[in-house]
XYZ file of C-alpha atoms in Angstrom:
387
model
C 104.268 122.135 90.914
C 103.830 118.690 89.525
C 106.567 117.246 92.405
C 103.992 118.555 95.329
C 100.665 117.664 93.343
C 102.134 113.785 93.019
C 103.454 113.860 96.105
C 100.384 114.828 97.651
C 98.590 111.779 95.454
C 100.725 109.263 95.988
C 102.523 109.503 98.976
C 105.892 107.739 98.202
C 108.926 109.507 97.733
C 109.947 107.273 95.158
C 107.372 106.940 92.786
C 108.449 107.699 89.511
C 106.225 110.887 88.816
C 107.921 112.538 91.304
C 111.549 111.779 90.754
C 110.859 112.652 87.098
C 109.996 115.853 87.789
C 112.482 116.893 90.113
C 114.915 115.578 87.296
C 112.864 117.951 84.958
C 113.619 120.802 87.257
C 116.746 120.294 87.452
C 117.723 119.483 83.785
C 114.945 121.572 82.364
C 114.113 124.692 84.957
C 118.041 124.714 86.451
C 119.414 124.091 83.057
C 117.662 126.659 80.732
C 118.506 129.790 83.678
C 121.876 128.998 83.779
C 122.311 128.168 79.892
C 120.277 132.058 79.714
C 122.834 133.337 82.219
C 126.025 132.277 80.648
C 124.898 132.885 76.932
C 122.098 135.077 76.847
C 118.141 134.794 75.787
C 117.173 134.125 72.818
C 114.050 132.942 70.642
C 115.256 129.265 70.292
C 115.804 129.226 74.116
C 112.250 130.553 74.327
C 110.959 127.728 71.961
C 113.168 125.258 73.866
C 111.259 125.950 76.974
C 107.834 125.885 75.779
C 108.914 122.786 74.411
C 109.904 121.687 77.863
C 106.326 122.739 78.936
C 104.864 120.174 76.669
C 107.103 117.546 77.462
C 106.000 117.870 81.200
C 102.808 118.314 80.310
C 102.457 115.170 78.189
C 104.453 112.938 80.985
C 102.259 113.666 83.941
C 99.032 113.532 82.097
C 100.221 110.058 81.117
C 100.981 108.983 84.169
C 98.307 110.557 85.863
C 95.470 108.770 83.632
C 96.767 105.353 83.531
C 95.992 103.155 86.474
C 96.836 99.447 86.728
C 95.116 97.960 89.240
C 96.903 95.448 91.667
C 95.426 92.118 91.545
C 96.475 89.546 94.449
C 97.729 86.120 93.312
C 100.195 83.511 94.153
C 102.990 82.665 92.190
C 105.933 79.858 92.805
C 109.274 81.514 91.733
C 112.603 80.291 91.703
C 115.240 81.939 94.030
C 118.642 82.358 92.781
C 121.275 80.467 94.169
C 123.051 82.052 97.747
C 125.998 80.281 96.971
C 126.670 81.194 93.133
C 125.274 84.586 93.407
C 128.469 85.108 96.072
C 131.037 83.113 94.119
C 130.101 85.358 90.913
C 130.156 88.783 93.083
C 133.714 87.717 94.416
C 134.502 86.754 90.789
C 133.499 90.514 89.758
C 135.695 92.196 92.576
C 138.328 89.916 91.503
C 138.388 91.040 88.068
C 138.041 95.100 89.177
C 141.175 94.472 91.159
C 143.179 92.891 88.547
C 142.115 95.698 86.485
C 143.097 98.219 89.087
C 146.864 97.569 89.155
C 146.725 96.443 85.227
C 146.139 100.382 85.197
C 148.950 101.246 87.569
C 146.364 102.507 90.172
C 144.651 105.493 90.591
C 144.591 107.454 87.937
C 142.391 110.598 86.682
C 138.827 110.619 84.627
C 140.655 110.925 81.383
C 142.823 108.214 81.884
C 140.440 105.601 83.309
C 137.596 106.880 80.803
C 140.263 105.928 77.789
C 141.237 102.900 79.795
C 137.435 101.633 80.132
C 137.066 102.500 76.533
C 140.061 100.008 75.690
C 138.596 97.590 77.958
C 134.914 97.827 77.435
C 134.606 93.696 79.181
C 134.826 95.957 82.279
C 131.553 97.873 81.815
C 130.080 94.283 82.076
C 131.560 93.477 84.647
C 130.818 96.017 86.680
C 126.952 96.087 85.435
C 126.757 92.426 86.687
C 128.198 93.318 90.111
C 125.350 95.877 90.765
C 123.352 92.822 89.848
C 124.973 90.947 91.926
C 125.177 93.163 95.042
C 121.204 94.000 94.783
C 120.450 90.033 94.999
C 122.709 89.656 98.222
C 121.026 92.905 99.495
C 117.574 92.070 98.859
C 118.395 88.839 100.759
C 119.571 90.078 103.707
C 116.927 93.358 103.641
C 113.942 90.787 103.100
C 115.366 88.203 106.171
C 115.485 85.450 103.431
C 119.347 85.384 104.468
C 119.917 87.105 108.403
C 123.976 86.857 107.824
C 124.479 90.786 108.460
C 128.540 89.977 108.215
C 127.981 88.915 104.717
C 126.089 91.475 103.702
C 128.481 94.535 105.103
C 131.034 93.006 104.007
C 130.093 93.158 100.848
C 128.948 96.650 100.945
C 132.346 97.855 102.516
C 134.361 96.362 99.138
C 131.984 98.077 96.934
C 132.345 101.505 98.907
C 136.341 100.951 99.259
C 135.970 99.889 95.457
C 133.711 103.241 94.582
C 136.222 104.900 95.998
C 139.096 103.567 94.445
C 137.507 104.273 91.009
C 136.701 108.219 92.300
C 133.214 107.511 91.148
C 129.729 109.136 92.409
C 128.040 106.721 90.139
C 128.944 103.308 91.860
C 128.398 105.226 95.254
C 125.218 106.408 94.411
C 124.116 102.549 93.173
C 125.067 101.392 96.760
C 123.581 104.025 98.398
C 119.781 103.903 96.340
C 119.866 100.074 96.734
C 120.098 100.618 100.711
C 118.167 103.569 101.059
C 115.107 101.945 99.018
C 115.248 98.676 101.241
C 115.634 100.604 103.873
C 112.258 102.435 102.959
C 110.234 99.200 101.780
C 111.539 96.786 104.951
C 112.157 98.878 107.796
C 109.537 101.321 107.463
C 111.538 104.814 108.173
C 109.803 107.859 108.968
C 109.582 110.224 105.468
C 110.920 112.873 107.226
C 113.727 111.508 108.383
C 114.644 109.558 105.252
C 114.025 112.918 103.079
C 116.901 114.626 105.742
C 119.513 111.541 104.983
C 118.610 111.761 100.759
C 119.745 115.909 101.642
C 122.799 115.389 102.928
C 123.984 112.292 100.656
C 122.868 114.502 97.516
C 125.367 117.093 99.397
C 127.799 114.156 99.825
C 127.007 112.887 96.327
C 128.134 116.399 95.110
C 130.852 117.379 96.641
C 132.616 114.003 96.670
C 134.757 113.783 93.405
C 136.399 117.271 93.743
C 137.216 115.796 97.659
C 138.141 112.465 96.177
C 140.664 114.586 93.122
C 142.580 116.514 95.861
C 142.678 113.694 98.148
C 144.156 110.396 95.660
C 145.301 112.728 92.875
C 146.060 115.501 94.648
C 144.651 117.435 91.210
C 141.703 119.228 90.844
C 138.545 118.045 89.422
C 137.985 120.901 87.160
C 139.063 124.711 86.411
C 135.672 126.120 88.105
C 134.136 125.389 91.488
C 130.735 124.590 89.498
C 130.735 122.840 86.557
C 127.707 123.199 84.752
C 128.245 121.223 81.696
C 126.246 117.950 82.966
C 122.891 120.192 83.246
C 123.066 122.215 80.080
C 124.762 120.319 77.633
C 121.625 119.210 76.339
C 120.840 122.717 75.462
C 124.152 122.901 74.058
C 123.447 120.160 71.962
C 119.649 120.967 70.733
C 121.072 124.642 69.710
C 123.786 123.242 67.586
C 122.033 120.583 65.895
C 118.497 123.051 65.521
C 121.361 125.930 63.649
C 122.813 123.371 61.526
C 121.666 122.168 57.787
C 122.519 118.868 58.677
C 120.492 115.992 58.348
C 119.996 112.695 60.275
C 119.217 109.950 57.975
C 117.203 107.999 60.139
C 114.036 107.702 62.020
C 115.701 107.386 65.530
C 112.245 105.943 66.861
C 112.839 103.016 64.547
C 116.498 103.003 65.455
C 115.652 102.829 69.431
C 113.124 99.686 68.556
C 116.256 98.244 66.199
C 118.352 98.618 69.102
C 116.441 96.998 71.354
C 116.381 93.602 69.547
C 119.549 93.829 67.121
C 122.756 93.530 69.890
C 124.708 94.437 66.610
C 123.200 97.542 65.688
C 125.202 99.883 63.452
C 126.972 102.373 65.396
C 126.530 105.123 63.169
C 122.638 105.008 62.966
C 122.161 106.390 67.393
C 121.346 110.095 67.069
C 124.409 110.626 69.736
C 126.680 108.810 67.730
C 125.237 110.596 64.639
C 125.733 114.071 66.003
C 129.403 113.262 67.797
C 130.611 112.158 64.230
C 128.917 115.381 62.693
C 129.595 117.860 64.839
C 132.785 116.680 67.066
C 134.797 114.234 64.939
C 137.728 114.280 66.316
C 136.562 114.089 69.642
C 134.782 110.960 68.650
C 137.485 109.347 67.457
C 139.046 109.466 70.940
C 136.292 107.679 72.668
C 134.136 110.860 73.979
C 130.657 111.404 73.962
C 128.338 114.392 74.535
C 125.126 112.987 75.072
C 121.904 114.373 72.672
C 118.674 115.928 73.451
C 115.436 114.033 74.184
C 113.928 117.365 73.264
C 115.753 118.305 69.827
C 114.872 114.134 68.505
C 111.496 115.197 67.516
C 113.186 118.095 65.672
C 115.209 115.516 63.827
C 112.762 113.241 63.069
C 110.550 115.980 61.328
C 108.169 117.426 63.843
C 108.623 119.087 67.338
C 105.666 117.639 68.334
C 106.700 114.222 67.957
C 108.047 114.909 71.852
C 104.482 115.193 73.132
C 104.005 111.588 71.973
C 107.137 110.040 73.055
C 106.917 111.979 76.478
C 103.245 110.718 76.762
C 104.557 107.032 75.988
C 107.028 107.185 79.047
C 104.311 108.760 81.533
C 102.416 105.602 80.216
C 105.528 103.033 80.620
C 106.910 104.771 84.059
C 103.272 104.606 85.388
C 103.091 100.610 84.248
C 106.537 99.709 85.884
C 106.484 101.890 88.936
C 102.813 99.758 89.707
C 104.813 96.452 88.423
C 104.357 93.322 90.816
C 106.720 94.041 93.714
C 108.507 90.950 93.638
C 112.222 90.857 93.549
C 112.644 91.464 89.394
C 109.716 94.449 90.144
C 111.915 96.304 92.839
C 115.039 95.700 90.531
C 113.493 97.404 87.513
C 112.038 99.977 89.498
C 115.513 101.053 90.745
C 117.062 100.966 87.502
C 114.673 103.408 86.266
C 115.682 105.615 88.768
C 119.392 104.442 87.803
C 119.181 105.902 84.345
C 116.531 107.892 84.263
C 118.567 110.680 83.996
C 119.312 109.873 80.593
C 116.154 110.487 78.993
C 117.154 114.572 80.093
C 120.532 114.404 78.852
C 120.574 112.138 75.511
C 117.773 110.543 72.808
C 115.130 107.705 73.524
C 117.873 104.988 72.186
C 119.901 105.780 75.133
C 117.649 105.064 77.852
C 116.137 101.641 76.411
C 120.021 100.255 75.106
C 121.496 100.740 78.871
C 118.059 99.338 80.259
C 117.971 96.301 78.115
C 121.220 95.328 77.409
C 123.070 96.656 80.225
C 120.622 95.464 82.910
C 117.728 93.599 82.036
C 119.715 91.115 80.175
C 122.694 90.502 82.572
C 119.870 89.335 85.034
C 118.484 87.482 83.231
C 121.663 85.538 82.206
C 122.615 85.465 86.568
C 119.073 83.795 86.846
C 119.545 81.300 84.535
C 123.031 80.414 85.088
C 121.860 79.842 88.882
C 118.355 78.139 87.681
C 120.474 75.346 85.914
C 121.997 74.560 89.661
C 119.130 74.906 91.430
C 115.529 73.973 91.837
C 115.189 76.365 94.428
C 111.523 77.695 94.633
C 108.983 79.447 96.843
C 105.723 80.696 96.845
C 105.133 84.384 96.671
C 101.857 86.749 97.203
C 102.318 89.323 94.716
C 99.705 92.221 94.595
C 98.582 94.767 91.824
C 97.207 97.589 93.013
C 93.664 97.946 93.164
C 91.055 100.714 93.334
């Protein structure tokens, strides 16, 4: 319902009310029928869905009462350097190569997830190439730079690259940065952009059990569905809801610790907290199960503490998604897409951690690395919307 209502408003297929809520019926809708199928109903599922109800609730009320109006105004800002910005790209594909055969090759998701977990430098690395690739694209997508041969190139050694590394992730990164700039620059019909979305989420899907039999020649997993990415959350607010255990913490103040302390303990992130609890062992080797956005206002003493932090992020999603559309505006708005996700499948800490450290502050470091060779500027209209 709320999908076709904001739709309907806003008219954009990727404003942020709308791909929230067709994560919500996925994660939350999807999720809870299949968890009932599998295991059964029960009260807690019951209360876990009206809890859902709020959540929604809170988030589109949110979103729907702010407004930030659009102001126009001009604004000199400093372009990054075309040069560096390729050097460091080629740099990053560099290092994922040496990486590749340091690994012998392909190898399966256990292997390379315990071989990224050895070599953690490589999650960087890879976060700054995304960086990297959505500067050269918004180039060549906004005619600052008209070299098309640069540009596909590029985008062919991420694909072949995405491919190599069997994962649906890095191809969905490429595909969202093109498919957005497509929308914004080239000004594609809806309907036909909404049939290309269909058949890469198809693509998107089926891809790594293709990719398994393929490389590995293995199989991806024991059943033709695997569930476990939708309703682990359940799995995870049921066990921590049945359990005496306690949580120590207030992860609210955790998530604002996080967000300024780089060195944050690792014991005090409810995900961390529950892995050690609950799965020890499998902690110890490196895995993670995610939390429950839901079951952290359970843990920090009320249920109803998810009405407020659900309200906050209608509020913040509603802010960003009206941001300035200037080059830093479009990249935050499509890495709240990026990781959206996680606010469905783990806590609040989650969510700002990945966007902070794992984005925002990479950027930052590529713009000021270029800045101190290069006095490049230009002047901009930026708009705010305005009623």
């Amino acid at each position: 319902m709320f999908v076709f209502f904001n739709f309907r408003k806003y008219k954009d297929i990727f404003d942020f009310s709308i791909l929230f809520n067709l994560l919500a019926f996925i994660y939350f809708f999807l999720g809870l029928n299949i968890f009932q199928n599998l295991y059964g109903q029960s009260n807690l599922l019951i209360q876990i869905s009206y809890d859902c109800l709020l959540a929604l609730l809170s988030f589109n009320l949110a979103y729907y009462l702010f407004n930030f109006k659009r102001k126009i105004f001009k604004l000199k800002i400093w372009k990054p350097d075309k040069g560096l910005i390729l050097f460091f790209f080629y740099l990053t594909v560099f290092i994922e190569l040496y990486s590749f055969f340091e690994r012998g090759g392909l190898i399966n998701r256990t292997d390379a997830f315990y071989f990224l977990n050895n070599n953690k430098y490589l999650f960087l690395n890879k976060t700054f190439q995304f960086i990297l690739y959505f500067l050269i694209s918004s180039s060549f997508f906004s005619k600052d730079d008209k070299n098309y041969s640069i540009y596909a190139i590029n985008t062919f050694i991420l694909i072949l690259l995405s491919f190599v590394n069997i994962s649906r992730f890095e191809i969905f990164n490429i595909l969202l940065i093109n498919i957005y700039f497509v929308y914004l620059y080239r000004g594609v019909r809806l309907r036909s952009l909404l049939i290309y979305s269909s058949l890469v989420t198809f693509l998107f899907l089926a891809l790594k059990p293709l990719l398994y039999l393929l490389l590995l020649n293995q199989t991806y997993a024991d059943n033709t569905l695997n569930y476990s990415e939708i309703i682990n959350w359940i799995r995870n607010t049921y066990i921590t809801l049945n359990s005496t255990a306690e949580y120590p913490y207030n992860s609210y103040l955790v998530t604002l610790e996080g967000m300024i302390n780089p060195f944050i303990s690792s014991e005090k992130p409810l995900s961390n907290w529950y892995m050690q609890t609950f799965f020890y062992s499998d902690y110890l080797n490196g895995n993670k199960y995610g939390f429950s956005s839901l079951a952290e206002g359970y843990m920090n003493g009320n249920r109803y503490y998810n009405i407020l932090s659900f309200a906050f992020l209608g509020f913040l999603f509603k802010y960003v998604n009206d941001y300035r559309k200037d080059v830093f505006g479009i990249f935050l708005k499509l890495i709240f897409i990026t990781i959206m996700y996680k606010l469905f499948r783990s806590e609040l800490y989650n969510f700002f951690r990945s966007l902070i450290y794992i984005y925002i502050l990479p950027y930052l470091i590529i713009y000021l690395i270029s800045y101190l060779f290069s006095n490049n500027t230009k002047e901009v209209i930026f708009s705010r919307r305005e009623n």
